[in-house]
Amino acid sequence: MSIIYDSQTKCFNLSNDRISYVIRMAADLYPLHLYWGKRVRRISDKMVSRRMQDGYPQSDEKFSLHETPLDHLPQECPTYGVGDLREGMLHVIHQDGTHALDLRYASHEIIEGKPELPGLPSARGDKAQTLILTLADALSGIRVKLYYTIYEDLDVIARSALIENGGDAPAVIDRAYSACVDFEYSDYTLMTMSGAWARERQLYTRKIAPGEQGVSSARGASSVQTSPFMALLASNTNEDAGDVYGFALCYSGGFKATVEVDQNWSARAMIGIQPFNFNWTLEPGASFQTPEAYLCYSPDGLNGMSQNFHKLVHRRITTGKYAGSKRPILINNWEATYFNFNEEKLVALAARAKKAGIDLFVLDDGWFGHRDADNSSLGDWFDDKRKLPNGIAGLSEKIHALGMKFGLWVEPEMISPDSELYRAHPDWCIHAGEYIRVESRHQLTLDMSRQDVQDYVVEAITAAMKRGNVDYVKWDMNRFITMWGSEQLPAQRQQELGHRYILGLYSVMRRIIEKYPDVLFESCAGGGGRYDLGMMCLMPQAWTTDDTDAHMRCRIQYSTSMVFPQSCMGAHVSAVPNHQTGRSTPLATRAAVAMGGTYGYELNLLELPDEEIEEIAKLTDKVRGMQELLLYGTFFRLKSPYEGNQTAWMCVSEDKKEAIVTHVFTLGQPNPKDVRLTLRGLDPELDYQDVETGAIYGGDELMLHGIIVKKPWGDYCSEQFHLKAL
Ligand code: DGJ
């Protein structure tokens, strides 16, 4: 891995053994984007496009934006208006209201590792080098430091920008994306993920065309509606072949991922904080750090891109005791009881769960204040003694006495109008002056930009965690933000609230996590509404969706795996008929699908006969036996639920000696033709034994000729193959 500056060609070449990213300076002034793809040693002058060559000035003095309009050049940090009329990566409004920003090369530095991003989560910087390219606007004194990190062992470039005001007048940042890549051509298909509550992250693809296209969220969170991810796919790309350029943002607030195809059929891809409902006043001497974006190139199709992202998550994103290790198999009482529980019922449920081999009992919503429905008590984090006469302390003691761990649900960022907290601090919620306080799920959002609110949340939540002696926390967030306004921000800073909220949230989470380093934290946002790499830096797993129906889960988990590995995806076996869809699927299928993530249960075991508990115990045991493979094995998508009647995926151990393959049919079919599943990632020279049947197959045979799955009998039937090398 290295970053080399060649003064002859004026190129920065960021390369590891597999990929390169090349930037070329135009007359030592503007950094242009030259190349991103498989490793190249260098790119000579002759290979630079004619437009770029024509656009090259001979010297600084002769350089004229009129002769060389930046509008036609691929740039690393374009700004709107200085010759370029496309949307820029940065847009700054000066004190006098003008908004030109002529950012020119000032200096560069190549450092080992990578800088920490103040206040923001980011990937760790071991086995990495960072290019810091500083550009400056001479008139205003605005400076931008562009960070580019390349890793020895990851095919990912991490990018962000630090914007500094070195002038003597305040300026307003109107937009600041984290990364921009100007592709020379636009012959790509754009892949994004969009959805809604209980049907998060559905995959969408479309050919890009002149104009702007992409996804964004202005909801104050990355959201269930969209994901801070996009990928550009070269033509004929599939799961296993083709050039893929993935973009993902390490940020949990509003974002935008956009591609603009211009008059020359070039494509400008940018990702960063949602510019709508954002600006930031930069006083002289102050700086602003954008979130980190990951640029992930793979020549090996979508599976290649996902495997790169998964490695990034496992090796540099997730932290703490549970990152990289086994996770407790849990039962959550939400779908078993909703708000209707008492200590006796919960202990009985836990005891039954213990019989089924389950490690961790999680008490979900409804244990505090007087919360019998979703219309009260958020903010009042003290025990409801009507339901729990011995409090969470007493309950936790009983659960621990069963030999199980105890976990607790909290929703720290929220406040119910019917709460003691609200009666004491009506100003603590986000609200726009005297306008109506628009409720969602009967609740308002705490203003996490305020220090007093942050301190209250840390104190209340850590007190509950201490009382409950908890081993696990589910951190929920069940509404998006409306009626933006903070009582503590001056008028010109009101549009900073979205980002200040997220910075406040990260700080609160860090303070709590640092206090309880042995606790497993799972994030959640009304299902999977804050499913982003920023959250994963803090909490190693996230509740994927409130839709626990195995059939729908096939789709949701399939697309979630585009960026996130199995170890991040909370996945539970729930009751039939399913509470979200009314659909009944076999227990084996529900379990097989839940094995695609961090496995758990969410159903009333007290209603199940002993035989089913025994079956569940066997499944729990099976998962425990191969959890490492299930969570951390190299993941391959084999059959897409978006394309037909089947879904299939597999995980292969790093040494390729073990694999687990899962195949799910959607509907049963009469007189079906055999389905042959060609596997991936095995060692062609090894022989593998099917653990269940004892049959032996060659690795080459499994990958070339394939394995035949059982005929579909009934709807939603599934089959798993556990293969071990001989
Ligand atoms: C939304 C979560 O996604 C559910 O799992 C559950 O915790 C409810 N909130 C509780 O209100």
mmCIF file of N, CA and C in Angstrom, residues 153-195:
data_model
loop_
_atom_site.group_PDB
_atom_site.id
_atom_site.type_symbol
_atom_site.label_atom_id
_atom_site.label_comp_id
_atom_site.label_asym_id
_atom_site.label_seq_id
_atom_site.Cartn_x
_atom_site.Cartn_y
_atom_site.Cartn_z
ATOM 1 N N ASP A 153 -5.268 -3.711 3.459
ATOM 2 C CA ASP A 153 -6.046 -4.949 3.361
ATOM 3 C C ASP A 153 -7.510 -4.720 2.982
ATOM 4 N N LEU A 154 -7.867 -3.519 2.563
ATOM 5 C CA LEU A 154 -9.275 -3.267 2.217
ATOM 6 C C LEU A 154 -9.351 -2.556 0.879
ATOM 7 N N ASP A 155 -10.304 -2.939 0.067
ATOM 8 C CA ASP A 155 -10.438 -2.279 -1.230
ATOM 9 C C ASP A 155 -11.438 -1.137 -1.125
ATOM 10 N N VAL A 156 -11.115 -0.251 -0.230
ATOM 11 C CA VAL A 156 -11.994 0.856 0.116
ATOM 12 C C VAL A 156 -11.125 2.100 0.290
ATOM 13 N N ILE A 157 -11.596 3.229 -0.216
ATOM 14 C CA ILE A 157 -10.937 4.514 0.067
ATOM 15 C C ILE A 157 -11.872 5.280 1.003
ATOM 16 N N ALA A 158 -11.326 5.755 2.126
ATOM 17 C CA ALA A 158 -12.140 6.568 3.040
ATOM 18 C C ALA A 158 -11.891 8.026 2.714
ATOM 19 N N ARG A 159 -12.969 8.789 2.554
ATOM 20 C CA ARG A 159 -12.816 10.215 2.224
ATOM 21 C C ARG A 159 -13.640 11.096 3.150
ATOM 22 N N SER A 160 -13.096 12.254 3.459
ATOM 23 C CA SER A 160 -13.885 13.268 4.162
ATOM 24 C C SER A 160 -13.201 14.603 3.915
ATOM 25 N N ALA A 161 -13.812 15.674 4.417
ATOM 26 C CA ALA A 161 -13.230 16.999 4.211
ATOM 27 C C ALA A 161 -13.327 17.807 5.495
ATOM 28 N N LEU A 162 -12.254 18.524 5.777
ATOM 29 C CA LEU A 162 -12.258 19.446 6.913
ATOM 30 C C LEU A 162 -12.234 20.856 6.333
ATOM 31 N N ILE A 163 -13.233 21.651 6.671
ATOM 32 C CA ILE A 163 -13.327 23.003 6.107
ATOM 33 C C ILE A 163 -12.956 23.989 7.205
ATOM 34 N N GLU A 164 -11.972 24.835 6.936
ATOM 35 C CA GLU A 164 -11.496 25.773 7.963
ATOM 36 C C GLU A 164 -11.702 27.195 7.469
ATOM 37 N N ASN A 165 -12.063 28.056 8.401
ATOM 38 C CA ASN A 165 -12.172 29.470 8.044
ATOM 39 C C ASN A 165 -10.905 30.189 8.516
ATOM 40 N N GLY A 166 -9.988 30.399 7.584
ATOM 41 C CA GLY A 166 -8.744 31.095 7.908
ATOM 42 C C GLY A 166 -8.839 32.583 7.612
ATOM 43 N N GLY A 167 -10.039 33.050 7.289
ATOM 44 C CA GLY A 167 -10.220 34.465 6.976
ATOM 45 C C GLY A 167 -10.616 35.255 8.214
ATOM 46 N N ASP A 168 -11.026 36.495 8.005
ATOM 47 C CA ASP A 168 -11.413 37.274 9.177
ATOM 48 C C ASP A 168 -12.891 37.639 9.200
ATOM 49 N N ALA A 169 -13.674 36.993 8.343
ATOM 50 C CA ALA A 169 -15.127 37.222 8.378
ATOM 51 C C ALA A 169 -15.831 35.873 8.474
ATOM 52 N N PRO A 170 -16.998 35.825 9.126
ATOM 53 C CA PRO A 170 -17.717 34.547 9.157
ATOM 54 C C PRO A 170 -18.205 34.169 7.763
ATOM 55 N N ALA A 171 -18.348 32.865 7.538
ATOM 56 C CA ALA A 171 -18.894 32.385 6.261
ATOM 57 C C ALA A 171 -19.904 31.294 6.602
ATOM 58 N N VAL A 172 -20.836 31.065 5.684
ATOM 59 C CA VAL A 172 -21.845 30.028 5.936
ATOM 60 C C VAL A 172 -21.626 28.877 4.955
ATOM 61 N N ILE A 173 -21.438 27.691 5.510
ATOM 62 C CA ILE A 173 -21.349 26.512 4.634
ATOM 63 C C ILE A 173 -22.776 26.140 4.277
ATOM 64 N N ASP A 174 -23.072 26.197 3.004
ATOM 65 C CA ASP A 174 -24.435 25.931 2.547
ATOM 66 C C ASP A 174 -24.603 24.458 2.204
ATOM 67 N N ARG A 175 -23.535 23.839 1.748
ATOM 68 C CA ARG A 175 -23.510 22.392 1.544
ATOM 69 C C ARG A 175 -22.078 21.906 1.594
ATOM 70 N N ALA A 176 -21.909 20.697 2.098
ATOM 71 C CA ALA A 176 -20.563 20.112 2.182
ATOM 72 C C ALA A 176 -20.714 18.606 2.081
ATOM 73 N N TYR A 177 -20.570 18.095 0.883
ATOM 74 C CA TYR A 177 -20.588 16.641 0.719
ATOM 75 C C TYR A 177 -19.267 16.084 1.234
ATOM 76 N N SER A 178 -19.261 14.793 1.507
ATOM 77 C CA SER A 178 -18.043 14.151 2.015
ATOM 78 C C SER A 178 -17.123 13.711 0.894
ATOM 79 N N ALA A 179 -17.701 13.375 -0.237
ATOM 80 C CA ALA A 179 -16.881 12.889 -1.348
ATOM 81 C C ALA A 179 -17.569 13.179 -2.662
ATOM 82 N N CYS A 180 -16.731 13.376 -3.683
ATOM 83 C CA CYS A 180 -17.240 13.557 -5.042
ATOM 84 C C CYS A 180 -16.346 12.742 -5.960
ATOM 85 N N VAL A 181 -16.947 11.973 -6.841
ATOM 86 C CA VAL A 181 -16.157 11.284 -7.869
ATOM 87 C C VAL A 181 -16.775 11.626 -9.217
ATOM 88 N N ASP A 182 -15.981 12.224 -10.084
ATOM 89 C CA ASP A 182 -16.453 12.551 -11.433
ATOM 90 C C ASP A 182 -16.041 11.427 -12.379
ATOM 91 N N PHE A 183 -17.011 10.616 -12.794
ATOM 92 C CA PHE A 183 -16.733 9.522 -13.727
ATOM 93 C C PHE A 183 -16.711 10.090 -15.141
ATOM 94 N N GLU A 184 -15.751 9.599 -15.951
ATOM 95 C CA GLU A 184 -15.621 10.126 -17.305
ATOM 96 C C GLU A 184 -16.854 9.806 -18.151
ATOM 97 N N TYR A 185 -17.420 8.610 -17.923
ATOM 98 C CA TYR A 185 -18.580 8.174 -18.711
ATOM 99 C C TYR A 185 -19.759 7.906 -17.789
ATOM 100 N N SER A 186 -20.910 7.718 -18.401
ATOM 101 C CA SER A 186 -22.096 7.519 -17.561
ATOM 102 C C SER A 186 -22.842 6.237 -17.933
ATOM 103 N N ASP A 187 -22.099 5.275 -18.454
ATOM 104 C CA ASP A 187 -22.737 4.037 -18.864
ATOM 105 C C ASP A 187 -22.888 3.107 -17.646
ATOM 106 N N TYR A 188 -23.683 3.532 -16.697
ATOM 107 C CA TYR A 188 -23.819 2.773 -15.450
ATOM 108 C C TYR A 188 -25.276 2.613 -15.071
ATOM 109 N N THR A 189 -25.484 1.597 -14.250
ATOM 110 C CA THR A 189 -26.777 1.425 -13.597
ATOM 111 C C THR A 189 -26.596 1.847 -12.150
ATOM 112 N N LEU A 190 -27.552 2.610 -11.652
ATOM 113 C CA LEU A 190 -27.484 3.070 -10.264
ATOM 114 C C LEU A 190 -28.295 2.118 -9.387
ATOM 115 N N MET A 191 -27.657 1.640 -8.328
ATOM 116 C CA MET A 191 -28.374 0.797 -7.359
ATOM 117 C C MET A 191 -28.545 1.584 -6.064
ATOM 118 N N THR A 192 -29.758 1.610 -5.541
ATOM 119 C CA THR A 192 -30.018 2.272 -4.258
ATOM 120 C C THR A 192 -30.974 1.395 -3.456
ATOM 121 N N MET A 193 -31.195 1.771 -2.203
ATOM 122 C CA MET A 193 -32.138 1.023 -1.366
ATOM 123 C C MET A 193 -33.152 2.004 -0.784
ATOM 124 N N SER A 194 -34.423 1.684 -0.955
ATOM 125 C CA SER A 194 -35.493 2.525 -0.419
ATOM 126 C C SER A 194 -36.566 1.639 0.173
ATOM 127 N N GLY A 195 -37.400 2.202 1.035
ATOM 128 C CA GLY A 195 -38.464 1.392 1.619
ATOM 129 C C GLY A 195 -39.348 2.189 2.526
#
